[in-house]
XYZ file of C-alpha atoms in Angstrom:
739
model
C 0.000 0.000 0.000
C 2.817 2.456 0.933
C 4.753 1.808 -2.327
C 1.598 2.247 -4.398
C 0.929 5.568 -2.662
C 4.461 6.842 -3.409
C 4.269 5.870 -7.070
C 0.861 7.432 -7.397
C 1.947 10.720 -5.772
C 4.978 10.824 -8.103
C 2.857 11.009 -11.254
C 2.969 14.478 -12.858
C -0.360 13.886 -14.549
C -2.992 11.561 -13.191
C -6.074 10.271 -14.924
C -8.794 8.188 -13.333
C -7.507 5.120 -15.202
C -4.475 5.233 -12.872
C -6.614 4.797 -9.780
C -8.252 1.299 -9.799
C -5.257 -0.553 -8.371
C -4.834 2.012 -5.607
C -8.572 2.183 -5.048
C -8.696 -1.578 -4.637
C -5.877 -1.465 -2.102
C -7.530 1.414 -0.288
C -10.875 -0.341 -0.174
C -9.284 -2.985 2.017
C -7.365 -0.533 4.240
C -9.916 2.308 4.389
C -7.336 5.126 4.330
C -9.354 8.381 4.107
C -6.361 10.525 3.101
C -6.334 9.842 -0.633
C -5.281 13.087 -2.376
C -7.262 12.220 -5.499
C -10.383 14.346 -5.568
C -8.573 17.241 -3.856
C -6.425 17.600 -7.035
C -9.572 18.509 -9.027
C -9.654 15.094 -10.769
C -13.130 14.142 -11.988
C -13.599 10.544 -10.792
C -16.550 8.664 -12.299
C -18.643 6.691 -9.849
C -18.380 3.537 -11.944
C -14.629 3.171 -11.319
C -15.078 2.130 -7.702
C -18.054 3.316 -5.712
C -16.363 3.017 -2.331
C -13.348 5.110 -3.377
C -15.514 7.753 -5.012
C -17.596 8.300 -1.914
C -14.496 8.370 0.330
C -13.005 11.126 -1.851
C -16.205 13.132 -1.631
C -16.073 12.824 2.137
C -12.534 14.303 2.098
C -13.645 17.311 0.032
C -16.720 17.914 2.196
C -14.625 17.732 5.360
C -12.503 20.629 4.050
C -15.366 22.632 2.538
C -18.362 22.721 4.866
C -20.055 25.368 2.726
C -20.612 22.725 -0.009
C -22.699 20.529 2.264
C -26.455 20.537 2.216
C -28.546 20.149 5.374
C -29.378 16.542 4.431
C -25.701 15.592 4.396
C -25.342 15.682 8.165
C -25.564 12.517 10.174
C -27.899 13.912 12.848
C -31.667 13.496 12.890
C -31.941 13.263 9.070
C -30.400 9.770 8.890
C -33.662 7.813 9.457
C -35.436 10.059 6.964
C -32.750 9.550 4.309
C -32.797 5.789 4.825
C -36.554 5.817 4.449
C -36.300 7.857 1.237
C -33.740 5.447 -0.230
C -35.993 2.515 0.597
C -38.986 4.237 -0.985
C -37.059 5.120 -4.159
C -35.925 1.514 -4.482
C -39.508 0.292 -4.124
C -40.554 2.668 -6.909
C -37.799 1.283 -9.129
C -35.845 4.556 -9.164
C -32.478 2.885 -8.658
C -30.321 5.694 -10.035
C -31.941 8.328 -7.829
C -31.597 6.102 -4.782
C -27.921 5.500 -5.583
C -27.291 9.219 -6.055
C -28.858 9.961 -2.681
C -26.796 7.190 -1.086
C -23.570 8.537 -2.635
C -24.252 12.087 -1.409
C -24.716 11.004 2.199
C -21.786 12.084 4.364
C -22.390 9.198 6.730
C -24.184 5.908 6.184
C -25.249 3.392 8.751
C -26.066 -0.301 8.380
C -29.651 0.493 7.412
C -28.491 2.720 4.536
C -26.372 -0.066 3.073
C -28.977 -2.756 3.680
C -31.746 -0.728 2.018
C -29.689 -0.114 -1.111
C -28.436 -3.712 -1.357
C -31.981 -5.028 -0.860
C -33.212 -2.654 -3.556
C -30.748 -4.072 -6.080
C -31.763 -7.618 -5.122
C -35.439 -6.785 -5.605
C -34.542 -5.294 -8.987
C -32.826 -8.617 -9.877
C -29.413 -6.937 -10.176
C -27.345 -9.383 -8.141
C -23.983 -8.099 -9.410
C -24.481 -4.553 -8.126
C -25.894 -5.897 -4.880
C -22.822 -8.064 -4.238
C -20.380 -5.308 -5.240
C -22.100 -2.956 -2.809
C -22.023 -5.609 -0.091
C -18.269 -6.088 -0.744
C -17.747 -2.358 -0.197
C -19.677 -2.558 3.040
C -17.762 -5.688 4.069
C -14.365 -3.968 4.155
C -15.676 -1.174 6.382
C -14.874 -2.428 9.877
C -17.028 0.270 11.457
C -20.180 -1.227 9.958
C -21.798 -4.192 11.637
C -22.773 -7.105 9.369
C -25.987 -8.136 11.011
C -28.493 -10.870 10.198
C -30.516 -8.615 7.906
C -27.769 -7.536 5.520
C -26.236 -11.035 5.424
C -29.603 -12.578 4.539
C -30.036 -9.991 1.762
C -26.538 -10.776 0.444
C -27.419 -14.482 0.428
C -30.505 -13.650 -1.625
C -28.209 -11.911 -4.112
C -26.046 -15.055 -4.270
C -29.145 -17.162 -4.943
C -30.301 -14.739 -7.622
C -26.933 -14.712 -9.396
C -26.199 -18.431 -8.773
C -22.982 -17.340 -7.014
C -22.116 -20.506 -5.074
C -18.598 -19.395 -4.097
C -19.717 -16.156 -2.425
C -22.656 -17.956 -0.820
C -20.385 -20.573 0.749
C -18.113 -17.811 2.088
C -21.120 -16.172 3.719
C -22.137 -19.556 5.127
C -18.728 -19.848 6.775
C -18.956 -16.296 8.128
C -22.459 -17.011 9.477
C -21.213 -20.051 11.380
C -18.182 -18.184 12.747
C -20.211 -15.136 13.807
C -23.136 -17.246 15.133
C -25.478 -15.542 12.660
C -26.391 -19.050 11.523
C -28.695 -19.151 14.549
C -30.793 -16.370 13.023
C -33.887 -17.696 11.265
C -33.415 -14.998 8.594
C -29.861 -16.056 7.747
C -30.468 -19.805 7.898
C -33.632 -19.488 5.766
C -31.698 -17.444 3.201
C -28.947 -20.104 3.230
C -31.493 -22.857 2.557
C -32.973 -20.823 -0.290
C -29.518 -20.074 -1.738
C -28.361 -23.702 -1.727
C -31.637 -24.901 -3.250
C -31.533 -22.339 -6.056
C -27.923 -23.124 -7.003
C -28.765 -26.831 -7.209
C -27.073 -27.976 -3.977
C -30.122 -29.724 -2.549
C -28.267 -31.811 0.034
C -26.527 -28.777 1.561
C -29.840 -26.913 1.682
C -31.555 -29.788 3.486
C -28.572 -30.085 5.845
C -28.824 -26.410 6.861
C -32.579 -26.781 7.294
C -32.278 -29.868 9.522
C -29.845 -28.034 11.831
C -32.150 -25.032 12.292
C -33.458 -24.697 15.835
C -36.201 -22.280 14.785
C -38.111 -22.495 11.514
C -40.663 -20.140 10.053
C -42.877 -20.237 6.970
C -40.026 -18.841 4.834
C -37.566 -21.604 5.748
C -40.183 -24.343 5.313
C -41.307 -22.941 1.968
C -37.685 -22.578 0.798
C -36.849 -26.241 1.398
C -40.146 -27.479 -0.109
C -39.803 -25.267 -3.204
C -36.186 -26.332 -3.673
C -37.009 -30.036 -3.496
C -40.006 -29.794 -5.831
C -38.142 -27.738 -8.432
C -35.252 -30.215 -8.276
C -37.673 -33.030 -9.123
C -38.022 -34.441 -5.606
C -41.785 -33.940 -5.393
C -42.448 -36.787 -2.957
C -39.750 -35.515 -0.589
C -41.271 -32.035 -0.870
C -44.650 -33.427 0.170
C -43.054 -35.177 3.153
C -41.606 -31.849 4.326
C -45.006 -30.230 3.758
C -46.627 -32.883 5.981
C -44.018 -32.246 8.680
C -44.623 -28.508 8.371
C -48.345 -29.122 8.795
C -47.766 -31.097 11.992
C -45.443 -28.413 13.394
C -48.313 -25.862 13.364
C -46.284 -23.274 11.432
C -48.294 -20.588 9.666
C -48.903 -20.919 5.932
C -49.094 -18.558 3.010
C -50.532 -18.989 -0.486
C -47.117 -19.837 -1.960
C -46.683 -22.778 0.416
C -50.023 -24.235 -0.633
C -49.268 -23.582 -4.304
C -45.943 -25.445 -4.241
C -47.532 -28.352 -2.347
C -50.216 -28.547 -5.042
C -47.516 -28.554 -7.711
C -45.748 -31.410 -5.919
C -49.032 -33.354 -5.828
C -49.508 -32.792 -9.559
C -45.946 -33.821 -10.433
C -46.294 -36.972 -8.315
C -49.761 -37.796 -9.646
C -51.126 -37.902 -6.076
C -54.636 -36.623 -6.699
C -55.952 -37.578 -3.248
C -53.151 -35.558 -1.598
C -53.889 -32.601 -3.863
C -57.578 -32.745 -2.963
C -56.700 -32.724 0.746
C -54.531 -29.630 0.229
C -57.346 -28.038 -1.789
C -59.644 -28.550 1.206
C -57.126 -26.820 3.475
C -56.825 -23.840 1.105
C -60.576 -23.359 1.468
C -60.372 -23.607 5.281
C -57.407 -21.218 5.456
C -59.057 -18.696 3.118
C -56.581 -19.048 0.235
C -58.992 -20.664 -2.237
C -59.889 -17.286 -3.779
C -56.235 -16.336 -4.381
C -55.475 -16.242 -8.117
C -52.093 -17.877 -7.556
C -53.659 -20.820 -5.699
C -56.574 -21.139 -8.155
C -54.181 -21.308 -11.096
C -52.013 -23.919 -9.376
C -55.136 -25.934 -8.539
C -56.120 -25.792 -12.193
C -52.710 -27.064 -13.261
C -52.818 -29.835 -10.648
C -56.249 -31.113 -11.676
C -55.297 -30.850 -15.343
C -52.136 -32.942 -14.862
C -54.093 -35.531 -12.864
C -56.687 -35.859 -15.633
C -59.561 -34.257 -13.699
C -60.390 -31.807 -16.447
C -63.959 -31.214 -15.254
C -62.516 -29.794 -12.014
C -60.551 -27.256 -14.062
C -63.780 -26.120 -15.716
C -65.454 -25.683 -12.322
C -62.527 -23.664 -10.957
C -62.648 -21.355 -13.961
C -66.369 -20.798 -13.423
C -65.698 -19.728 -9.824
C -62.925 -17.294 -10.748
C -64.154 -13.730 -10.429
C -61.542 -12.134 -12.686
C -59.509 -14.688 -14.694
C -55.927 -13.697 -15.455
C -53.659 -14.994 -18.209
C -52.740 -18.141 -16.247
C -56.402 -18.973 -15.561
C -57.326 -18.566 -19.235
C -54.300 -20.586 -20.321
C -55.253 -23.418 -17.955
C -58.751 -23.463 -19.450
C -57.499 -23.493 -23.051
C -54.915 -26.198 -22.284
C -57.596 -28.298 -20.579
C -59.863 -28.097 -23.626
C -56.981 -29.247 -25.843
C -56.257 -32.187 -23.524
C -59.941 -33.153 -23.615
C -59.933 -33.152 -27.401
C -62.282 -30.151 -27.426
C -60.112 -28.009 -29.673
C -63.018 -25.910 -30.976
C -63.930 -24.952 -27.405
C -60.252 -24.081 -26.846
C -60.306 -21.672 -29.789
C -63.603 -20.162 -28.579
C -62.048 -19.647 -25.131
C -59.089 -17.917 -26.787
C -61.479 -15.525 -28.559
C -63.262 -14.774 -25.251
C -59.892 -14.198 -23.589
C -58.968 -11.575 -26.200
C -62.350 -9.869 -25.823
C -61.810 -9.632 -22.042
C -58.588 -7.666 -22.714
C -56.321 -10.296 -21.135
C -53.099 -10.564 -23.102
C -51.959 -14.110 -23.961
C -48.471 -15.295 -23.053
C -46.227 -17.828 -24.776
C -47.933 -20.778 -23.077
C -51.350 -19.567 -24.231
C -50.133 -19.377 -27.815
C -48.520 -22.817 -27.534
C -51.858 -24.355 -26.481
C -53.827 -22.506 -29.177
C -51.358 -23.619 -31.848
C -51.706 -27.194 -30.567
C -55.486 -26.881 -30.999
C -54.996 -25.693 -34.589
C -52.606 -28.603 -35.183
C -55.078 -31.205 -33.914
C -57.834 -29.734 -36.095
C -55.408 -29.240 -39.014
C -56.711 -25.656 -39.429
C -53.904 -24.299 -41.580
C -55.287 -20.765 -41.955
C -55.725 -20.165 -38.214
C -52.343 -21.647 -37.379
C -50.557 -19.528 -39.972
C -52.278 -16.378 -38.672
C -51.170 -17.123 -35.114
C -47.657 -17.867 -36.398
C -47.610 -14.412 -37.977
C -48.966 -12.854 -34.779
C -46.270 -14.374 -32.546
C -43.665 -13.214 -35.071
C -44.927 -9.638 -34.704
C -44.965 -9.944 -30.906
C -41.397 -11.254 -30.914
C -42.136 -14.409 -28.902
C -41.648 -16.902 -31.721
C -38.261 -17.754 -30.187
C -39.946 -19.017 -27.022
C -39.317 -22.754 -27.062
C -42.879 -23.743 -26.190
C -44.224 -21.625 -29.067
C -41.648 -22.692 -31.659
C -42.048 -26.383 -30.794
C -45.834 -26.094 -31.119
C -45.492 -24.406 -34.518
C -43.251 -27.230 -35.773
C -45.825 -29.793 -34.634
C -48.636 -27.746 -36.225
C -47.010 -27.658 -39.668
C -46.138 -31.357 -39.497
C -49.736 -32.347 -38.655
C -50.942 -30.239 -41.565
C -48.555 -32.133 -43.850
C -46.327 -29.083 -44.394
C -42.984 -30.682 -43.569
C -40.938 -28.078 -45.430
C -42.488 -25.255 -43.383
C -41.845 -27.230 -40.187
C -38.219 -27.636 -41.213
C -37.888 -23.895 -41.942
C -39.214 -23.033 -38.474
C -36.768 -25.497 -36.921
C -33.794 -24.050 -38.807
C -34.854 -20.511 -37.856
C -34.903 -21.200 -34.117
C -32.201 -19.294 -32.224
C -32.068 -22.058 -29.623
C -33.363 -25.594 -29.664
C -34.069 -27.946 -26.783
C -34.446 -31.718 -26.688
C -38.159 -31.385 -27.554
C -37.350 -29.379 -30.709
C -34.898 -31.994 -31.943
C -37.096 -34.962 -31.021
C -40.100 -33.369 -32.741
C -38.338 -32.742 -36.061
C -36.887 -36.274 -36.060
C -40.287 -37.724 -35.192
C -42.283 -35.916 -37.884
C -39.971 -37.098 -40.666
C -39.999 -40.622 -39.231
C -43.794 -40.717 -39.088
C -43.970 -39.651 -42.724
C -41.589 -42.505 -43.667
C -38.985 -39.962 -44.797
C -36.172 -42.168 -43.576
C -33.304 -40.235 -45.176
C -34.346 -36.906 -43.642
C -34.988 -38.535 -40.260
C -31.467 -40.010 -40.278
C -29.945 -36.686 -41.336
C -31.624 -34.843 -38.458
C -30.609 -37.552 -35.993
C -26.981 -37.296 -37.186
C -27.108 -33.509 -36.878
C -28.590 -33.881 -33.393
C -25.735 -36.178 -32.379
C -23.055 -33.722 -33.540
C -24.524 -30.304 -32.679
C -27.582 -30.847 -30.502
C -28.301 -32.444 -27.149
C -27.859 -36.144 -26.542
C -30.723 -37.940 -28.349
C -33.453 -39.101 -26.011
C -35.613 -42.214 -26.182
C -38.277 -40.451 -28.281
C -35.856 -39.524 -31.065
C -34.269 -42.987 -31.183
C -37.623 -44.793 -31.048
C -38.938 -42.627 -33.909
C -36.031 -43.485 -36.197
C -36.210 -47.165 -35.236
C -39.897 -47.080 -36.145
C -39.226 -45.831 -39.678
C -36.463 -48.444 -40.008
C -38.973 -51.133 -39.088
C -41.752 -49.894 -41.367
C -39.353 -49.699 -44.353
C -37.381 -52.847 -43.410
C -34.098 -50.899 -43.174
C -32.112 -53.393 -41.143
C -28.584 -51.949 -41.433
C -29.529 -48.351 -40.508
C -31.591 -49.803 -37.661
C -28.527 -51.645 -36.390
C -26.587 -48.358 -36.426
C -29.251 -46.713 -34.259
C -29.142 -49.760 -31.969
C -25.371 -49.325 -31.596
C -25.816 -45.642 -30.748
C -28.490 -46.498 -28.165
C -26.009 -48.898 -26.550
C -23.302 -46.201 -26.499
C -25.461 -43.624 -24.713
C -27.139 -46.146 -22.409
C -30.695 -45.850 -23.723
C -31.091 -49.409 -24.995
C -32.775 -50.440 -21.725
C -35.376 -47.660 -21.894
C -38.799 -49.247 -22.415
C -39.602 -47.134 -25.466
C -36.283 -47.864 -27.200
C -36.306 -51.520 -26.145
C -39.746 -52.166 -27.652
C -38.852 -50.150 -30.784
C -35.739 -52.315 -31.270
C -37.811 -55.508 -31.017
C -40.334 -54.119 -33.534
C -37.574 -52.975 -35.902
C -35.839 -56.362 -35.973
C -39.185 -58.196 -36.233
C -40.481 -56.097 -39.119
C -37.168 -56.493 -40.908
C -37.604 -60.270 -40.687
C -34.781 -60.754 -38.188
C -36.665 -62.530 -35.414
C -33.466 -64.018 -34.016
C -32.042 -60.588 -33.139
C -35.468 -59.437 -31.936
C -35.519 -62.378 -29.537
C -31.974 -61.561 -28.361
C -32.989 -57.985 -27.577
C -36.083 -59.239 -25.756
C -34.104 -61.747 -23.678
C -31.218 -59.325 -23.093
C -32.740 -57.458 -20.165
C -35.188 -58.077 -17.370
C -38.457 -57.287 -19.137
C -40.809 -55.589 -16.744
C -42.993 -53.656 -19.164
C -45.886 -54.923 -21.253
C -44.808 -52.882 -24.297
C -41.727 -55.059 -24.946
C -43.739 -58.260 -24.448
C -46.370 -56.992 -26.870
C -43.743 -56.074 -29.469
C -42.255 -59.581 -29.306
C -45.679 -61.282 -29.479
C -46.641 -59.158 -32.496
C -43.299 -59.927 -34.142
C -43.851 -63.674 -33.829
C -47.497 -63.385 -34.933
C -46.819 -61.299 -38.050
C -44.210 -63.775 -39.315
C -46.335 -66.856 -38.733
C -44.665 -68.098 -35.547
C -48.055 -68.523 -33.936
C -47.056 -71.106 -31.343
C -44.209 -68.920 -30.045
C -46.536 -65.892 -29.862
C -49.224 -67.825 -27.970
C -46.656 -69.362 -25.615
C -45.214 -65.931 -24.836
C -48.702 -64.561 -24.196
C -49.425 -67.376 -21.742
C -46.250 -66.447 -19.790
C -47.316 -62.816 -19.258
C -49.342 -63.482 -16.131
C -46.399 -65.395 -14.640
C -44.237 -62.251 -14.574
C -46.948 -60.110 -13.009
C -47.874 -58.085 -16.109
C -51.315 -57.222 -17.457
C -51.871 -57.515 -21.220
C -53.339 -54.435 -22.885
C -55.506 -54.092 -25.983
C -52.453 -54.139 -28.310
C -51.230 -57.393 -26.732
C -54.559 -59.018 -27.563
C -54.289 -57.846 -31.174
C -50.998 -59.768 -31.331
C -52.343 -63.021 -29.886
C -55.501 -62.841 -32.051
C -53.287 -62.329 -35.111
C -51.317 -65.431 -34.098
C -54.546 -67.447 -33.890
C -55.560 -66.006 -37.259
C -52.379 -67.113 -39.046
C -52.583 -70.580 -37.484
C -56.303 -70.968 -38.217
C -57.106 -71.490 -34.522
C -60.699 -70.243 -34.550
C -61.809 -71.662 -31.208
C -58.689 -70.427 -29.411
C -59.209 -67.009 -30.997
C -62.737 -66.826 -29.574
C -61.372 -67.946 -26.190
C -58.906 -65.026 -26.094
C -61.559 -62.614 -27.408
C -63.867 -63.530 -24.495
C -60.929 -63.525 -22.042
C -60.138 -59.949 -23.044
C -63.673 -58.718 -22.368
C -64.670 -60.868 -19.395
C -61.472 -61.127 -17.333
C -59.393 -58.090 -18.339
C -62.358 -55.771 -18.945
C -60.923 -54.484 -22.215
C -63.604 -53.268 -24.624
C -62.984 -54.730 -28.118
C -61.903 -52.165 -30.690
C -62.280 -52.213 -34.477
C -58.866 -53.879 -34.679
C -59.971 -56.760 -32.437
C -63.151 -57.286 -34.428
C -61.092 -57.084 -37.606
C -58.832 -59.903 -36.367
C -61.831 -62.095 -35.502
C -63.593 -61.421 -38.820
C -60.392 -62.205 -40.721
C -60.011 -65.397 -38.658
C -63.543 -66.522 -39.601
C -63.061 -65.534 -43.245
C -59.817 -67.505 -43.575
C -61.593 -70.527 -42.088
C -64.383 -70.174 -44.668
C -67.023 -69.386 -42.045
C -68.413 -66.435 -43.986
C -71.916 -66.482 -42.500
C -70.443 -66.149 -38.985
C -68.178 -63.352 -40.211
C -71.193 -61.533 -41.675
C -73.093 -61.974 -38.402
C -70.202 -60.506 -36.411
C -70.020 -57.554 -38.804
C -73.725 -56.839 -38.388
C -73.456 -57.070 -34.575
C -70.415 -54.801 -34.208
C -71.054 -51.902 -31.772
C -69.704 -49.365 -34.279
C -69.754 -48.717 -38.009
C -67.477 -50.861 -40.151
C -64.690 -49.262 -42.114
C -63.499 -50.286 -45.575
C -60.811 -52.560 -44.074
C -63.391 -54.915 -42.512
C -65.534 -54.952 -45.650
C -62.452 -55.601 -47.819
C -61.562 -58.580 -45.605
C -64.992 -60.098 -46.236
C -64.815 -59.269 -49.959
C -61.476 -61.052 -50.399
C -62.833 -64.075 -48.521
C -65.843 -64.125 -50.863
C -63.434 -64.126 -53.814
C -61.432 -67.018 -52.349
C -64.558 -69.057 -51.551
C -66.636 -68.097 -54.620
C -69.477 -66.424 -52.684
C -70.834 -64.034 -55.340
C -73.913 -62.655 -53.554
C -72.181 -61.945 -50.261
C -69.238 -60.502 -52.197
C -71.547 -58.119 -54.086
C -73.069 -56.987 -50.768
C -69.602 -56.345 -49.280
C -68.517 -54.448 -52.412
C -71.597 -52.211 -52.233
C -70.716 -51.271 -48.636
C -67.148 -50.367 -49.621
C -68.244 -48.281 -52.624
C -70.573 -46.285 -50.375
C -67.518 -45.287 -48.357
C -65.163 -44.911 -51.326
C -66.916 -44.825 -54.741
C -63.600 -44.773 -56.627
C -61.980 -47.756 -54.899
C -60.076 -49.446 -57.731
C -59.288 -52.535 -55.655
C -62.980 -53.173 -54.936
C -63.931 -52.960 -58.641
C -61.109 -55.304 -59.625
C -61.816 -57.851 -56.853
C -65.527 -57.929 -57.748
C -64.645 -58.357 -61.421
C -62.441 -61.325 -60.471
C -65.331 -62.862 -58.474
C -67.622 -62.543 -61.503
C -64.958 -63.938 -63.815
C -64.358 -66.959 -61.565
C -68.079 -67.793 -61.741
C -68.210 -67.236 -65.526
C -70.371 -64.119 -65.378
C -68.547 -62.224 -68.138
C -71.293 -59.670 -68.768
C -70.895 -58.365 -65.239
C -67.116 -58.273 -65.748
C -67.513 -56.178 -68.897
C -69.993 -53.898 -67.137
C -67.550 -53.297 -64.282
C -64.724 -52.513 -66.708
C -66.900 -49.936 -68.493
C -67.988 -48.480 -65.170
C -64.365 -48.085 -64.065
C -63.497 -46.378 -67.343
C -66.452 -43.968 -67.174
C -65.661 -43.043 -63.560
C -61.972 -42.656 -64.312
C -61.036 -45.282 -61.742
C -57.397 -46.272 -62.182
C -55.597 -48.971 -60.288
C -52.975 -47.458 -58.006
C -49.574 -48.544 -59.307
C -47.459 -50.734 -57.080
C -44.085 -49.495 -55.902
C -41.061 -50.785 -54.054
C -37.724 -49.504 -52.806
C -34.249 -50.697 -51.996
C -31.414 -49.119 -50.006
C -28.002 -49.263 -51.712
C -25.009 -47.485 -50.144
C -27.307 -45.370 -47.945
C -29.259 -44.236 -51.039
C -32.969 -45.021 -51.389
C -33.952 -46.255 -54.854
C -37.711 -46.188 -55.487
C -39.444 -48.057 -58.321
C -43.038 -47.445 -59.440
C -44.884 -49.756 -61.825
C -45.074 -48.225 -65.317
C -42.760 -45.318 -64.461
C -39.176 -45.129 -65.754
C -37.932 -42.183 -63.693
C -34.827 -43.896 -62.304
C -31.591 -42.584 -63.892
C -30.512 -46.180 -64.653
C -33.913 -47.297 -65.982
C -32.637 -48.492 -69.371
C -29.847 -50.531 -67.810
C -32.230 -52.020 -65.217
C -34.792 -52.982 -67.901
C -32.057 -54.670 -69.952
C -30.942 -56.709 -66.936
C -34.567 -57.634 -66.153
C -35.111 -58.837 -69.728
C -31.964 -60.972 -69.523
C -33.153 -62.449 -66.220
C -36.611 -63.148 -67.675
C -35.052 -64.893 -70.652
C -32.817 -66.970 -68.370
C -35.800 -67.954 -66.208
C -37.823 -68.929 -69.278
C -34.935 -71.012 -70.629
C -34.533 -72.712 -67.259
C -38.264 -73.458 -67.172
C -38.148 -75.013 -70.634
C -35.084 -77.084 -69.725
C -36.791 -78.290 -66.545
C -39.892 -79.201 -68.553
C -37.872 -81.273 -70.996
C -36.150 -83.083 -68.108
C -39.537 -83.943 -66.607
C -40.709 -85.291 -69.972
C -37.564 -87.436 -70.265
C -38.203 -88.858 -66.782
C -41.801 -89.743 -67.742
C -40.665 -91.723 -70.736
């Protein structure tokens, strides 16, 4: 310090840039005799606030005529402190700081008021700098109030290092025994993610108030420990500590996150008893809780009781309508919200866009997209992700991709959504490209992204790319996730590799019905009926309950094996024992089973007795069976039902023509051909694809769009000639054997 002072005094010309090093040294030694401001040097306040105010004190000590009456310590100190506090509350930070800097003397209240003001204004940096200046002043006492405010600043700025230093000081100075300091410590540790330390401080507290209890509960719930948060809430309840609306709200959130509806209802009852049920904050949290727990009618009732709904209340209502599948009501609620002059937030727009997506209302969705662009909230993740989903559901994949590429930041939902929408559309190449991009530049792929790509691999029988995704799932440890595990089984099964599907199934301890169902369906679809039925019979032995998809698999197995009686046994088992209402798919399996067995009258009876209208798939099943078994009249009846649903069904016309031809009724065949021609009915061309060197080659019947079409046709003609020659040679050999 002495050497720095000598060097500084030796400068012929000084600028304020020369002072920070000396000011820093002085701030720790508090030497009031700095000849800086007395040399008429204009020192900005932003260089070092403590040094600037010390210099002003030196000038004022020598020039009493420059002081104002409010600069004296005397009776004006409480008034000045009160004015600073009031200015901070009004958000006039600069004016409050100017008043603070012009005070000749400042006590602990002056410093605490200003620091607290910065904390309330969410400016943790200025608050901590100011506290550091106060810290080095040995004349000022660091009491429980200013330390607790400083800890709040640490929590706000996620400053763990400074917070731990204050923790040590609190223990050393015994301030840890203050409920204000210990509560602030709990809050600080929870907000910086150090849950264990926060709980440890809380457990050592001898006195706890509503703030400390709420801090530990909020911290646990926000960290994902909802059940633990509810346990602390129960203990708080037993300790007879007073409550506030925030305590009830966080307990309701914990109930929602844990899916504990009965606990949430009990808390709801207490909010009514304690008089918090009319609080908007509590009402909105109740709405969210009931919505997450599936009690959507409760949300509607709460909204009806709300005297003046705010943006959260309206958003809860709109979100609830979307979850109920009442998208039109959601859009009507949005219109009413706008008429009531309540401005929507990003979550409101996300729900409204989801409603437009589910209804595939392109015009509305595009208008809202334009509106959020004008408002500048299109970069909000919830909004952008909803817009991507909206465009994908409307079949506008290019627009969805443009929105994705235009996002300034992307989360795991953004990446998973874009991968999923291309996978669902069987755009395998694009899905793989996005997954590769996600692996290199995005977050680690989650189970949804991997399962989506595995699904498109299975549906397009892309075994090698599927194996690559499997390898990546192994590398990042997601192969044991139920969603990925079942998708792997389905991928290998659909690609015809039942051996690898079985290895994946046997590789881990299967404790979810989805994997069992995937394996049963894999066996059933490839004709391994006995294996599928055997696996189904083992389900109850591992303590699992089959669902409606599992029964589709076992009924398909019975279908392929022609086991009619066993199929009816499982059909009745599903309804009588497992209380699963048969769907169209289940009836379709049973009708197909009867049709394959030639029991067409029973199939017709089941169709007539179905509890819902038949679709063209069921009628087509009966029509094909009529073709195979030569039942013209029943076939005509089935064809009429299909043509009512789809008058231009080429397959139905052709199948019926084949039925007539098989029975020698050529006039009807000719009539059908003319009818098809007059209606412009054209048979949909068949197509196939093959993957060569990671390139998809698609072939459509009658279309020569492939760049190597001529070469391919030449090879096909050579193969056809070779096959014909081989057939003729085989025929001559057979004739030689006969004679």
